[in-house]
Amino acid sequence: LVLVEEPAAAEVEVTTTAESCPGIEDGALSLTLSGGTGDWMVEWEGGPMDPDWTGLGAGVYAWNATDAAGCDTSGTAEVTAGQGLQAETNIVLGACDEGQSSGTVTLTLTGPSDAAVLLGGLPADDVETTEGGGVWTWFNVASGSYGWTASAGEGCVAEGNIEVELPPVMQWAGLVTQPLCEGDSGAVV
C-alpha cells in the first residue's frame, strides 16, 4: 500500500502600503506564501521576481507564484492613492493692546507623519510642535496674513493662508462731573 499525500493548499497573504500622497509612488506590496511544496517563486507582472515590491504608484498589480513542484497560484493586489496632507487651523486672539503680538495659531496636519511646516513671517523660536509631529503652534503672533507650506517626502505639499486679526484697542470716553459742594462725594464718571 502506497499512501500519497496531497500538499497543503497554497495560502497567500498580501500586505499593501498606500502611497503617502497621490503621485508620489512610495506604495508597497508584499506577498507571504505558505502551503504547497517547498519554496515559492514569485513574479510580479512588469516587476521583480520577489515577494516584495516597493516604490509603487496607485494601481492594481498582478502576480504569479510557483512552488517547487510546479504548482502555481496567481492574483492581484492594489496600492491605493494616499490622501496627502490635510490641514486644519485654529486661531486664538490675544490681548487688545495696540502693537502687541499676542495671537496664537495652531496648524494640525493629517497625512504622512514626516511633514515639515513653514509659516511665513514667524520666527522659528516662537513655535512648539507635538511629540511625533502633526500639530504646530505659534505664539505671540501679530495681526497679519501668513502663508504656510507643509511638505512630506518628495512632492507631497499642502499650502494655505492664515489671517490673524487681533481685536482693536479698547477705547472709552467718559464725562467727569465734579461734586458741587465741598465735602460732597457725588462725583460721576
mmCIF file of C-alpha atoms in Angstrom:
data_model
loop_
_atom_site.group_PDB
_atom_site.id
_atom_site.type_symbol
_atom_site.label_atom_id
_atom_site.label_comp_id
_atom_site.label_asym_id
_atom_site.label_seq_id
_atom_site.Cartn_x
_atom_site.Cartn_y
_atom_site.Cartn_z
ATOM 1 C CA LEU A 1 0.000 0.000 0.000
ATOM 2 C CA VAL A 2 1.391 3.355 -1.014
ATOM 3 C CA LEU A 3 -0.058 6.453 0.578
ATOM 4 C CA VAL A 4 0.280 9.637 -1.415
ATOM 5 C CA GLU A 5 -0.391 12.807 0.478
ATOM 6 C CA GLU A 6 -1.569 15.965 -1.182
ATOM 7 C CA PRO A 7 0.480 19.018 -0.272
ATOM 8 C CA ALA A 8 -1.316 21.679 1.736
ATOM 9 C CA ALA A 9 -3.222 24.172 -0.378
ATOM 10 C CA ALA A 10 -1.432 27.397 -1.103
ATOM 11 C CA GLU A 11 -2.251 30.252 1.249
ATOM 12 C CA VAL A 12 -1.386 33.792 0.270
ATOM 13 C CA GLU A 13 -1.316 36.851 2.495
ATOM 14 C CA VAL A 14 -0.985 40.210 0.739
ATOM 15 C CA THR A 15 0.246 43.257 2.654
ATOM 16 C CA THR A 16 -0.276 46.633 0.983
ATOM 17 C CA THR A 17 1.031 50.108 1.795
ATOM 18 C CA ALA A 18 -0.779 53.032 0.158
ATOM 19 C CA GLU A 19 1.018 55.963 -1.423
ATOM 20 C CA SER A 20 1.572 58.719 1.133
ATOM 21 C CA CYS A 21 0.366 61.341 -1.366
ATOM 22 C CA PRO A 22 -1.168 60.939 -4.827
ATOM 23 C CA GLY A 23 1.506 60.519 -7.490
ATOM 24 C CA ILE A 24 4.430 60.081 -5.070
ATOM 25 C CA GLU A 25 4.909 56.363 -5.926
ATOM 26 C CA ASP A 26 6.013 55.244 -2.454
ATOM 27 C CA GLY A 27 3.444 52.453 -2.084
ATOM 28 C CA ALA A 28 4.456 48.837 -1.482
ATOM 29 C CA LEU A 29 3.187 45.268 -1.850
ATOM 30 C CA SER A 30 4.365 42.150 -0.082
ATOM 31 C CA LEU A 31 3.268 38.521 -0.524
ATOM 32 C CA THR A 32 3.620 35.845 2.152
ATOM 33 C CA LEU A 33 3.009 32.332 0.784
ATOM 34 C CA SER A 34 2.591 29.082 2.705
ATOM 35 C CA GLY A 35 1.428 25.562 1.856
ATOM 36 C CA GLY A 36 2.350 23.893 -1.399
ATOM 37 C CA THR A 37 5.642 22.069 -1.807
ATOM 38 C CA GLY A 38 8.950 23.677 -0.859
ATOM 39 C CA ASP A 39 9.824 27.305 -1.528
ATOM 40 C CA TRP A 40 7.749 29.638 -3.626
ATOM 41 C CA MET A 41 8.983 31.736 -6.525
ATOM 42 C CA VAL A 42 7.029 34.963 -7.046
ATOM 43 C CA GLU A 43 6.859 37.041 -10.196
ATOM 44 C CA TRP A 44 5.050 40.366 -10.446
ATOM 45 C CA GLU A 45 3.732 41.293 -13.908
ATOM 46 C CA GLY A 46 6.085 44.051 -15.098
ATOM 47 C CA GLY A 47 8.016 43.920 -11.850
ATOM 48 C CA PRO A 48 10.516 41.958 -9.786
ATOM 49 C CA MET A 49 10.763 38.230 -9.162
ATOM 50 C CA ASP A 50 10.496 38.805 -5.433
ATOM 51 C CA PRO A 51 7.633 38.678 -2.909
ATOM 52 C CA ASP A 52 8.192 42.373 -2.067
ATOM 53 C CA TRP A 53 7.754 45.301 -4.439
ATOM 54 C CA THR A 54 8.286 48.905 -3.344
ATOM 55 C CA GLY A 55 8.183 52.335 -4.981
ATOM 56 C CA LEU A 56 4.719 51.794 -6.426
ATOM 57 C CA GLY A 57 2.082 54.255 -7.552
ATOM 58 C CA ALA A 58 -1.634 53.691 -7.074
ATOM 59 C CA GLY A 59 -2.916 50.813 -9.181
ATOM 60 C CA VAL A 60 -3.634 47.095 -9.437
ATOM 61 C CA TYR A 61 -0.665 44.733 -9.790
ATOM 62 C CA ALA A 62 -0.836 41.092 -10.946
ATOM 63 C CA TRP A 63 1.366 38.352 -9.507
ATOM 64 C CA ASN A 64 2.035 34.670 -10.111
ATOM 65 C CA ALA A 65 3.658 32.273 -7.622
ATOM 66 C CA THR A 66 5.003 28.770 -8.329
ATOM 67 C CA ASP A 67 6.074 26.205 -5.712
ATOM 68 C CA ALA A 68 8.924 23.657 -6.020
ATOM 69 C CA ALA A 69 6.545 21.062 -7.515
ATOM 70 C CA GLY A 70 5.438 23.428 -10.277
ATOM 71 C CA CYS A 71 2.020 24.168 -8.820
ATOM 72 C CA ASP A 72 1.039 27.779 -9.200
ATOM 73 C CA THR A 73 -1.378 30.341 -7.903
ATOM 74 C CA SER A 74 -1.972 33.903 -9.012
ATOM 75 C CA GLY A 75 -3.879 37.018 -8.112
ATOM 76 C CA THR A 76 -3.840 40.783 -7.961
ATOM 77 C CA ALA A 77 -3.066 43.317 -5.254
ATOM 78 C CA GLU A 78 -3.954 47.001 -5.140
ATOM 79 C CA VAL A 79 -1.984 50.023 -3.983
ATOM 80 C CA THR A 80 -4.317 52.891 -3.149
ATOM 81 C CA ALA A 81 -3.585 56.588 -3.579
ATOM 82 C CA GLY A 82 -2.793 58.427 -0.379
ATOM 83 C CA GLN A 83 -4.915 61.304 0.857
ATOM 84 C CA GLY A 84 -1.957 63.666 1.019
ATOM 85 C CA LEU A 85 -1.678 66.341 3.648
ATOM 86 C CA GLN A 86 -4.906 67.684 5.120
ATOM 87 C CA ALA A 87 -4.786 70.807 7.297
ATOM 88 C CA GLU A 88 -6.954 72.407 9.944
ATOM 89 C CA THR A 89 -6.161 75.768 11.526
ATOM 90 C CA ASN A 90 -7.184 77.343 14.798
ATOM 91 C CA ILE A 91 -6.520 80.978 15.691
ATOM 92 C CA VAL A 92 -6.813 82.265 19.258
ATOM 93 C CA LEU A 93 -6.883 86.022 19.569
ATOM 94 C CA GLY A 94 -4.864 87.644 22.324
ATOM 95 C CA ALA A 95 -4.779 90.902 24.240
ATOM 96 C CA CYS A 96 -6.179 94.153 22.971
ATOM 97 C CA ASP A 97 -3.059 96.284 23.384
ATOM 98 C CA GLU A 98 -2.107 98.120 20.221
ATOM 99 C CA GLY A 99 1.064 96.784 18.655
ATOM 100 C CA GLN A 100 1.058 93.626 20.775
ATOM 101 C CA SER A 101 1.825 90.280 19.207
ATOM 102 C CA SER A 102 -0.374 88.082 21.321
ATOM 103 C CA GLY A 103 -2.309 85.786 18.996
ATOM 104 C CA THR A 104 -1.815 82.016 18.866
ATOM 105 C CA VAL A 105 -2.019 79.989 15.650
ATOM 106 C CA THR A 106 -2.327 76.185 15.618
ATOM 107 C CA LEU A 107 -1.984 74.153 12.408
ATOM 108 C CA THR A 108 -2.939 70.461 12.580
ATOM 109 C CA LEU A 109 -1.936 68.159 9.709
ATOM 110 C CA THR A 110 -3.089 64.655 8.921
ATOM 111 C CA GLY A 111 -1.355 62.505 6.351
ATOM 112 C CA PRO A 112 2.294 61.468 6.132
ATOM 113 C CA SER A 113 3.959 61.527 9.538
ATOM 114 C CA ASP A 114 7.191 63.161 8.340
ATOM 115 C CA ALA A 115 5.625 66.526 7.465
ATOM 116 C CA ALA A 116 7.507 69.786 7.990
ATOM 117 C CA VAL A 117 5.790 73.170 8.145
ATOM 118 C CA LEU A 118 6.910 76.699 7.379
ATOM 119 C CA LEU A 119 4.651 79.582 8.401
ATOM 120 C CA GLY A 120 5.892 82.652 6.558
ATOM 121 C CA GLY A 121 6.968 85.632 8.597
ATOM 122 C CA LEU A 122 7.025 83.993 12.015
ATOM 123 C CA PRO A 123 10.204 83.410 13.997
ATOM 124 C CA ALA A 124 11.186 79.779 14.428
ATOM 125 C CA ASP A 125 11.819 80.194 18.169
ATOM 126 C CA ASP A 126 8.139 81.013 18.835
ATOM 127 C CA VAL A 127 6.857 77.589 17.735
ATOM 128 C CA GLU A 128 6.027 74.371 19.568
ATOM 129 C CA THR A 129 5.367 71.010 17.963
ATOM 130 C CA THR A 130 3.705 67.950 19.430
ATOM 131 C CA GLU A 131 5.668 64.782 20.038
ATOM 132 C CA GLY A 132 5.782 62.896 16.744
ATOM 133 C CA GLY A 133 4.680 65.889 14.678
ATOM 134 C CA GLY A 134 1.251 66.664 13.326
ATOM 135 C CA VAL A 135 0.499 69.811 15.360
ATOM 136 C CA TRP A 136 2.380 73.121 15.154
ATOM 137 C CA THR A 137 1.551 76.064 17.445
ATOM 138 C CA TRP A 138 2.949 79.580 17.050
ATOM 139 C CA PHE A 139 2.720 82.044 19.950
ATOM 140 C CA ASN A 140 2.973 85.845 20.076
ATOM 141 C CA VAL A 141 1.589 86.276 16.573
ATOM 142 C CA ALA A 142 0.755 89.800 15.406
ATOM 143 C CA SER A 143 -2.177 90.714 13.174
ATOM 144 C CA GLY A 144 -1.439 89.898 9.564
ATOM 145 C CA SER A 145 -1.641 87.399 6.759
ATOM 146 C CA TYR A 146 0.662 84.381 6.979
ATOM 147 C CA GLY A 147 1.184 81.915 4.164
ATOM 148 C CA TRP A 148 2.070 78.371 5.194
ATOM 149 C CA THR A 149 3.581 75.447 3.349
ATOM 150 C CA ALA A 150 3.675 71.854 4.573
ATOM 151 C CA SER A 151 5.712 69.177 2.855
ATOM 152 C CA ALA A 152 6.338 65.481 3.388
ATOM 153 C CA GLY A 153 8.651 63.312 1.347
ATOM 154 C CA GLU A 154 9.214 64.389 -2.213
ATOM 155 C CA GLY A 155 6.322 66.184 -3.854
ATOM 156 C CA CYS A 156 3.696 65.893 -1.116
ATOM 157 C CA VAL A 157 2.846 69.549 -0.475
ATOM 158 C CA ALA A 158 -0.075 71.469 1.004
ATOM 159 C CA GLU A 159 -0.321 75.251 1.168
ATOM 160 C CA GLY A 160 -2.651 77.778 2.702
ATOM 161 C CA ASN A 161 -3.045 81.196 4.228
ATOM 162 C CA ILE A 162 -3.893 82.179 7.799
ATOM 163 C CA GLU A 163 -5.417 85.556 8.591
ATOM 164 C CA VAL A 164 -4.827 86.823 12.124
ATOM 165 C CA GLU A 165 -6.804 89.873 13.114
ATOM 166 C CA LEU A 166 -6.321 90.839 16.736
ATOM 167 C CA PRO A 167 -9.130 92.832 18.326
ATOM 168 C CA PRO A 168 -8.819 96.617 18.165
ATOM 169 C CA VAL A 169 -7.509 98.540 21.127
ATOM 170 C CA MET A 170 -10.313 99.113 23.600
ATOM 171 C CA GLN A 171 -11.095 102.808 23.836
ATOM 172 C CA TRP A 172 -13.546 104.603 26.058
ATOM 173 C CA ALA A 173 -14.634 108.111 26.509
ATOM 174 C CA GLY A 174 -16.198 109.493 29.643
ATOM 175 C CA LEU A 175 -17.502 112.637 31.229
ATOM 176 C CA VAL A 176 -16.421 113.580 34.734
ATOM 177 C CA THR A 177 -18.775 115.674 36.872
ATOM 178 C CA GLN A 178 -17.206 117.153 39.998
ATOM 179 C CA PRO A 179 -19.120 117.416 43.291
ATOM 180 C CA LEU A 180 -20.960 120.699 43.593
ATOM 181 C CA CYS A 181 -20.178 121.385 47.217
ATOM 182 C CA GLU A 182 -17.157 120.865 49.386
ATOM 183 C CA GLY A 183 -17.396 117.533 51.214
ATOM 184 C CA ASP A 184 -19.885 116.010 48.742
ATOM 185 C CA SER A 185 -18.939 112.639 47.317
ATOM 186 C CA GLY A 186 -21.293 112.770 44.401
ATOM 187 C CA ALA A 187 -18.748 112.768 41.596
ATOM 188 C CA VAL A 188 -19.903 110.941 38.443
ATOM 189 C CA VAL A 189 -17.642 109.325 35.913
#
